[in-house]
mmCIF file with all atom_site columns, C-alpha atoms in Angstrom:
data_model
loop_
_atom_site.group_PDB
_atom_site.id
_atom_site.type_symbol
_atom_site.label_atom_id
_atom_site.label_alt_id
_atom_site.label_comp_id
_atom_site.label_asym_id
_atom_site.label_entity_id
_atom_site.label_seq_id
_atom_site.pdbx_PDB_ins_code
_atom_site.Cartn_x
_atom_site.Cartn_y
_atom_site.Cartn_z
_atom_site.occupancy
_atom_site.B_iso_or_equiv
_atom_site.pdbx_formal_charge
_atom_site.auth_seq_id
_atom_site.auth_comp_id
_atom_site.auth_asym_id
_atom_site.auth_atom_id
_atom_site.pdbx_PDB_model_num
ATOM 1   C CA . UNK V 1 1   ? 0.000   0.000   0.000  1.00 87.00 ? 18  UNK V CA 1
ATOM 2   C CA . UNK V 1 2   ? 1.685   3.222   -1.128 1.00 96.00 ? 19  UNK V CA 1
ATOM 3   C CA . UNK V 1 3   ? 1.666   6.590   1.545  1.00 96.00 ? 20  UNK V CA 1
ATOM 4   C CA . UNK V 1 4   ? -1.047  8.173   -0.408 1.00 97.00 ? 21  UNK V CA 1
ATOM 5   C CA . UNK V 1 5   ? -3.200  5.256   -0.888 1.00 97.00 ? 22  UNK V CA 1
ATOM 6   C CA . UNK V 1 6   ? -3.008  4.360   3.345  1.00 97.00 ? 23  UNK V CA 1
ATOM 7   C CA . UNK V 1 7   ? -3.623  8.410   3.680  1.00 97.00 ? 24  UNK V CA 1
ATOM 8   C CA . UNK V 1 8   ? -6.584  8.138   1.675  1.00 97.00 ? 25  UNK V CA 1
ATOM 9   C CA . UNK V 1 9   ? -7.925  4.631   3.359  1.00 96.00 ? 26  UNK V CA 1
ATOM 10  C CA . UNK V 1 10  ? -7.505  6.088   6.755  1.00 97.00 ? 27  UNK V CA 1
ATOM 11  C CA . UNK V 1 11  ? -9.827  9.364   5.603  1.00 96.00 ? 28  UNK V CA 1
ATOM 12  C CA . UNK V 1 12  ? -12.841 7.103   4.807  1.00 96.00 ? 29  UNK V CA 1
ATOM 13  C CA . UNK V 1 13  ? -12.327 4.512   7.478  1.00 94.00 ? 30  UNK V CA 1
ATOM 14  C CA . UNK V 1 14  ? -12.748 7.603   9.966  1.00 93.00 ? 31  UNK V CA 1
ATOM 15  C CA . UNK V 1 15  ? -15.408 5.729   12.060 1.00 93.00 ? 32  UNK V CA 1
ATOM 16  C CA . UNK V 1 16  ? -13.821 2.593   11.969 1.00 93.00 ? 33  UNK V CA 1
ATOM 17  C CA . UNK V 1 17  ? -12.957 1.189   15.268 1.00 95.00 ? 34  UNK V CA 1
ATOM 18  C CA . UNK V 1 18  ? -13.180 -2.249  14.229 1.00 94.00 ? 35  UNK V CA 1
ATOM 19  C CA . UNK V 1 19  ? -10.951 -4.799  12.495 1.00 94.00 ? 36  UNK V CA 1
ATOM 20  C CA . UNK V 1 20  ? -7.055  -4.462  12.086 1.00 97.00 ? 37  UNK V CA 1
ATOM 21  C CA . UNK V 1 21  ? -4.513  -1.980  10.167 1.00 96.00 ? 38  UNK V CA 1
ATOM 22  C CA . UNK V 1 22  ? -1.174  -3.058  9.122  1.00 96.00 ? 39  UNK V CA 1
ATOM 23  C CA . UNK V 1 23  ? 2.069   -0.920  9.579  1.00 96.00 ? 40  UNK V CA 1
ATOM 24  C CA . UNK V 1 24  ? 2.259   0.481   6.132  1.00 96.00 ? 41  UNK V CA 1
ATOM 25  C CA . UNK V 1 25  ? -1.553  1.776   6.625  1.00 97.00 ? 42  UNK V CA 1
ATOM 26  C CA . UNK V 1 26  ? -1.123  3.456   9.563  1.00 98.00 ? 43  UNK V CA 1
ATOM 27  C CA . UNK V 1 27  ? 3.033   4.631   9.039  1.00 98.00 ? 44  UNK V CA 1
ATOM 28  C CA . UNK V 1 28  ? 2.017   5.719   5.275  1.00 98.00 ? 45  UNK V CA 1
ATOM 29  C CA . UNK V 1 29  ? -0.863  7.542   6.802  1.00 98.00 ? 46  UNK V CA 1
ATOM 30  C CA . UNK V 1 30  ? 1.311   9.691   9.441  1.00 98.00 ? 47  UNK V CA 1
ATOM 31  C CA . UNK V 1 31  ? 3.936   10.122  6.479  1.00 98.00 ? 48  UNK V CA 1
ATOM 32  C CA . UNK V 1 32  ? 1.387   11.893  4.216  1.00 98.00 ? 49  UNK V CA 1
ATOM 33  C CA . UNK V 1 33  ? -0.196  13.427  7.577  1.00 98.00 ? 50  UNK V CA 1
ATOM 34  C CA . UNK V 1 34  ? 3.017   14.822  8.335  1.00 98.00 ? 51  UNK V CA 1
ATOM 35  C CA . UNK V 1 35  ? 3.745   16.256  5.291  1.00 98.00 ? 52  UNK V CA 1
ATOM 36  C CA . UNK V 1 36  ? -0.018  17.893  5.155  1.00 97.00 ? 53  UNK V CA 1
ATOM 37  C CA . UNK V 1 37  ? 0.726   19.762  8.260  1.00 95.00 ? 54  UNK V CA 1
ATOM 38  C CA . UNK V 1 38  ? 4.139   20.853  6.775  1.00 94.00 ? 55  UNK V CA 1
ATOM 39  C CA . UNK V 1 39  ? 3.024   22.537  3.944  1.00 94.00 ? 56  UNK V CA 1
ATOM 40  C CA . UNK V 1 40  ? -0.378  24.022  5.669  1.00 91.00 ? 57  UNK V CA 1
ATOM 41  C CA . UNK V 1 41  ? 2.375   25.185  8.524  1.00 88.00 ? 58  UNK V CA 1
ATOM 42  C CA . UNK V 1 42  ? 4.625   26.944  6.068  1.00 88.00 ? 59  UNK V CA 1
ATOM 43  C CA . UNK V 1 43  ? 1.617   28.354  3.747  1.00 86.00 ? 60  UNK V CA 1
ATOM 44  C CA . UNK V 1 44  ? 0.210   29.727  6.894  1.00 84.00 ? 61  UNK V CA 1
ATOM 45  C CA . UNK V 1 45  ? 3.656   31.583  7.866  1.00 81.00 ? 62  UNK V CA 1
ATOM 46  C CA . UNK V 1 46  ? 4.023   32.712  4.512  1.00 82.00 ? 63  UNK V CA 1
ATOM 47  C CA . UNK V 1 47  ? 0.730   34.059  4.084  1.00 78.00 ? 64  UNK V CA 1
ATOM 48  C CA . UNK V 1 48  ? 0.038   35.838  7.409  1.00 72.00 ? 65  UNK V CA 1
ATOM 49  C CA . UNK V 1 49  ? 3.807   37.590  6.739  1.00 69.00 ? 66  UNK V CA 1
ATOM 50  C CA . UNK V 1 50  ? 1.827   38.568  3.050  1.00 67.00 ? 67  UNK V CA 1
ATOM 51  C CA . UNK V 1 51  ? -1.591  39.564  4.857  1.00 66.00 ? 68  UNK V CA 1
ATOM 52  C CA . UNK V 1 52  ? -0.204  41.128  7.764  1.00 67.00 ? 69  UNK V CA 1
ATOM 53  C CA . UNK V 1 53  ? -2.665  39.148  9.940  1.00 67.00 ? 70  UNK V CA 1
ATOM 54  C CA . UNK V 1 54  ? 0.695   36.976  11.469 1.00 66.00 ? 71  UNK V CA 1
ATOM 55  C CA . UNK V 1 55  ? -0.710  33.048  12.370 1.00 67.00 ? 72  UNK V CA 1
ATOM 56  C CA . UNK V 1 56  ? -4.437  34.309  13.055 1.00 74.00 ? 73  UNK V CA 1
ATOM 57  C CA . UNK V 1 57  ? -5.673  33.089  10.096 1.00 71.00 ? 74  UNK V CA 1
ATOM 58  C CA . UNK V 1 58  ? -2.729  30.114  9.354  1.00 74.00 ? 75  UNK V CA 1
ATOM 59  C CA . UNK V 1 59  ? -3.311  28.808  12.519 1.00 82.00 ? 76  UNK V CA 1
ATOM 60  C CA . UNK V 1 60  ? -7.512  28.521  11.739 1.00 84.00 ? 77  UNK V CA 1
ATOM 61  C CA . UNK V 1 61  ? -6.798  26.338  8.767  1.00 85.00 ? 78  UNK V CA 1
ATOM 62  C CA . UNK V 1 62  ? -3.863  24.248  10.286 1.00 89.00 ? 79  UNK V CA 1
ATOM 63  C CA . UNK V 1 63  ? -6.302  23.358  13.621 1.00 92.00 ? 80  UNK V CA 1
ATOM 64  C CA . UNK V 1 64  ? -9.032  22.720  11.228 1.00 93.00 ? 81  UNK V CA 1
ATOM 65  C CA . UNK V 1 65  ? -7.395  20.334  9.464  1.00 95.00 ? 82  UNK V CA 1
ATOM 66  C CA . UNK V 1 66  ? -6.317  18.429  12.981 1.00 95.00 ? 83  UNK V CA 1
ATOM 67  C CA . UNK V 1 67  ? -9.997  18.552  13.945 1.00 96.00 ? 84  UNK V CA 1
ATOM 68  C CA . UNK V 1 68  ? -10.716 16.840  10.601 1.00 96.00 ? 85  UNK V CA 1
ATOM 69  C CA . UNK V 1 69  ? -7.725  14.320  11.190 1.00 97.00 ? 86  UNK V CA 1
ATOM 70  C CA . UNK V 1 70  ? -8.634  13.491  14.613 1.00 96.00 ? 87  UNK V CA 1
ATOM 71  C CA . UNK V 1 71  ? -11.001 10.592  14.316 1.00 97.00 ? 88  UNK V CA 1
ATOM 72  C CA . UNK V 1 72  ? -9.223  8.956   11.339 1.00 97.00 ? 89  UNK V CA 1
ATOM 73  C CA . UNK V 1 73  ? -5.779  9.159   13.114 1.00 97.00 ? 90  UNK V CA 1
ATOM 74  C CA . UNK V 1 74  ? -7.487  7.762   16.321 1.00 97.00 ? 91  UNK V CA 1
ATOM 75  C CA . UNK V 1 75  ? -9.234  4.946   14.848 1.00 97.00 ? 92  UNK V CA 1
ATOM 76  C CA . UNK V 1 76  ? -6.274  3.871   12.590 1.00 97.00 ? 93  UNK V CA 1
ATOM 77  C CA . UNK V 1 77  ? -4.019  3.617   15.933 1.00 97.00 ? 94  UNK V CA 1
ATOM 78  C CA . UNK V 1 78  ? -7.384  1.294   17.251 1.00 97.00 ? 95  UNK V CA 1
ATOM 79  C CA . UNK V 1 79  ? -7.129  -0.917  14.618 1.00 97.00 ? 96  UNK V CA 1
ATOM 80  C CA . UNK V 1 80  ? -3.564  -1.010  14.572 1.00 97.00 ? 97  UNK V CA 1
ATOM 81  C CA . UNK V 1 81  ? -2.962  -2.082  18.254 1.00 96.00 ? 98  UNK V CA 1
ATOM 82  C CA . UNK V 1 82  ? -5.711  -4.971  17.160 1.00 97.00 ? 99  UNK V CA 1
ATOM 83  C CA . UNK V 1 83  ? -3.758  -5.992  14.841 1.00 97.00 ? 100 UNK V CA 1
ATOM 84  C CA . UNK V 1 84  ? -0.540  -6.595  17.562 1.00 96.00 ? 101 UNK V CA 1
ATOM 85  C CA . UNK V 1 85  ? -3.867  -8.001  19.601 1.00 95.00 ? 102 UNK V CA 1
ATOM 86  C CA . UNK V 1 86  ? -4.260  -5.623  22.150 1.00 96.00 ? 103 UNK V CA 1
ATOM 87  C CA . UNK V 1 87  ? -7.344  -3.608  23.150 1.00 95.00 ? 104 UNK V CA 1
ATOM 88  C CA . UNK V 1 88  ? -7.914  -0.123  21.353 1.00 93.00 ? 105 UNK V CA 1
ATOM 89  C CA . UNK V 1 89  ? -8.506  1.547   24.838 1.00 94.00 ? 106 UNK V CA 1
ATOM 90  C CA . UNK V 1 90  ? -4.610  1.550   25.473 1.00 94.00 ? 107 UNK V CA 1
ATOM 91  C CA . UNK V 1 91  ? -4.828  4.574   23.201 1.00 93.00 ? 108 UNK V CA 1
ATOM 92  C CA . UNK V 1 92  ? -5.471  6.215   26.287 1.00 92.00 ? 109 UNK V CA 1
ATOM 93  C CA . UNK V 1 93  ? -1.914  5.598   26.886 1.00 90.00 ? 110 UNK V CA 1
ATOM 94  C CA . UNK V 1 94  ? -0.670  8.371   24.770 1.00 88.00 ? 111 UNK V CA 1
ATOM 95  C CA . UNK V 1 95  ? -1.960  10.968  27.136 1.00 90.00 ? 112 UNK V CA 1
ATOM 96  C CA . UNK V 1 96  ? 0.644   9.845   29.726 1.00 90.00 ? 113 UNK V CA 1
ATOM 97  C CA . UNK V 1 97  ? 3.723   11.447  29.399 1.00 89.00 ? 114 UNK V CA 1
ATOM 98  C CA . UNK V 1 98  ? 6.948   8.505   29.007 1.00 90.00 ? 115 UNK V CA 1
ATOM 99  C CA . UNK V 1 99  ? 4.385   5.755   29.295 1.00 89.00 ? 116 UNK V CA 1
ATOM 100 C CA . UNK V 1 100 ? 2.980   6.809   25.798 1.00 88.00 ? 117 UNK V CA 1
ATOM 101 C CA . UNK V 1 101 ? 6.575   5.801   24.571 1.00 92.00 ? 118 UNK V CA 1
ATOM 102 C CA . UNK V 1 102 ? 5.339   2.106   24.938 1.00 94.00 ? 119 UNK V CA 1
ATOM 103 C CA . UNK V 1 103 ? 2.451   2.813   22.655 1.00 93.00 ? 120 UNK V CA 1
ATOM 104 C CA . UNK V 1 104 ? 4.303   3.702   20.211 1.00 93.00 ? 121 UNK V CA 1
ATOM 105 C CA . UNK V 1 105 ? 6.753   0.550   20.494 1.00 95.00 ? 122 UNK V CA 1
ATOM 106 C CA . UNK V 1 106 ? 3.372   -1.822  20.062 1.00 95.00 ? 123 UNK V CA 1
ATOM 107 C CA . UNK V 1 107 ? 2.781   0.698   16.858 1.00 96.00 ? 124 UNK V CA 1
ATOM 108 C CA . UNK V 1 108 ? 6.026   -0.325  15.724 1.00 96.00 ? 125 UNK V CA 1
ATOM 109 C CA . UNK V 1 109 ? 5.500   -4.486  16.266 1.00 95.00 ? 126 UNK V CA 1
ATOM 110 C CA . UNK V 1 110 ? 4.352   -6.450  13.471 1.00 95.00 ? 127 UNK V CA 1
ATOM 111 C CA . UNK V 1 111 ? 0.991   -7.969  13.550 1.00 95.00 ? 128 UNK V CA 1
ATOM 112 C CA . UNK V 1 112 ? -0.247  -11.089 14.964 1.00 94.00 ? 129 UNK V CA 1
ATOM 113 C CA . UNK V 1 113 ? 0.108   -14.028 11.981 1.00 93.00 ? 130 UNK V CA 1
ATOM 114 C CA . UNK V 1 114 ? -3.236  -15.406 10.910 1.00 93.00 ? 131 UNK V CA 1
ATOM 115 C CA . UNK V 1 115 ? -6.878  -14.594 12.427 1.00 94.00 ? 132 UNK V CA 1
ATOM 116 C CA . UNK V 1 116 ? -7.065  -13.012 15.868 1.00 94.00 ? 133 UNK V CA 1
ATOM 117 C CA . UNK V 1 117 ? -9.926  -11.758 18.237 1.00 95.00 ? 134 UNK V CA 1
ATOM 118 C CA . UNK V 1 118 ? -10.440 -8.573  16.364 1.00 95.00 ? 135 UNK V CA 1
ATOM 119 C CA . UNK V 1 119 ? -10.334 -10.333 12.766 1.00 93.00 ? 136 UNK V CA 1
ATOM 120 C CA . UNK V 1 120 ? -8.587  -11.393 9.820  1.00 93.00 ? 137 UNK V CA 1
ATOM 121 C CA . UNK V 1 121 ? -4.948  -9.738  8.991  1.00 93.00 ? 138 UNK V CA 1
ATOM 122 C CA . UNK V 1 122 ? -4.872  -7.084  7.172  1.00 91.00 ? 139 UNK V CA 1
ATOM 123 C CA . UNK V 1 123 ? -3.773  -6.904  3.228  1.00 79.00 ? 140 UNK V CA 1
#
């Protein structure tokens, strides 16, 4: 699955809480994420230098896009801890400060071979 392709998977999946994601949908997903918020970060320093308005009106665009983001981002994580098999409510875990570090390790694992509680593995 190329970046864009994940990217665009994750955007309709938004209310998807169910099943598994594999590490190239959710890692391609942050890359094009990433990149998003680069280029709506820079536009919106370039144009509130232009418009005299500073990051007022950069900074509406860049959170609207995060609100937007949210949900997808959050449910591909879900799907992606099922597919290491563990529960989607350790998500929570990225609000703690150094304990969110081991989130991101089980982020990193590949998935569980064959069928587990939460489904089939991904493609």
């Amino acid at each position: 699955m190329t970046p864009a392709a994940a990217y665009l998977h994750v955007l309709a999946a938004f209310a998807d809480f169910d099943g598994r994601a594999s590490r190239a949908e959710l890692w391609g997903f942050v890359l094009v994420h990433t990149l998003v918020m680069g280029v709506l970060v820079v536009a919106s320093a370039v144009v509130g230098r232009w418009s005299g308005m500073g990051w007022i009106a950069g900074s509406a665009v860049v959170a609207l896009y995060l609100a937007v983001s949210f949900f997808p981002a959050l449910s591909a994580v879900a799907r992606r801890l099922h597919d290491t098999g563990r529960s989607s409510l350790l998500v929570a875990l990225g609000l703690v400060p150094i304990v969110g570090l081991l989130l991101l390790y089980w982020l990193v694992l590949p998935g569980e071979p064959g069928p587990n509680r939460y489904g089939q593995p991904p493609e």
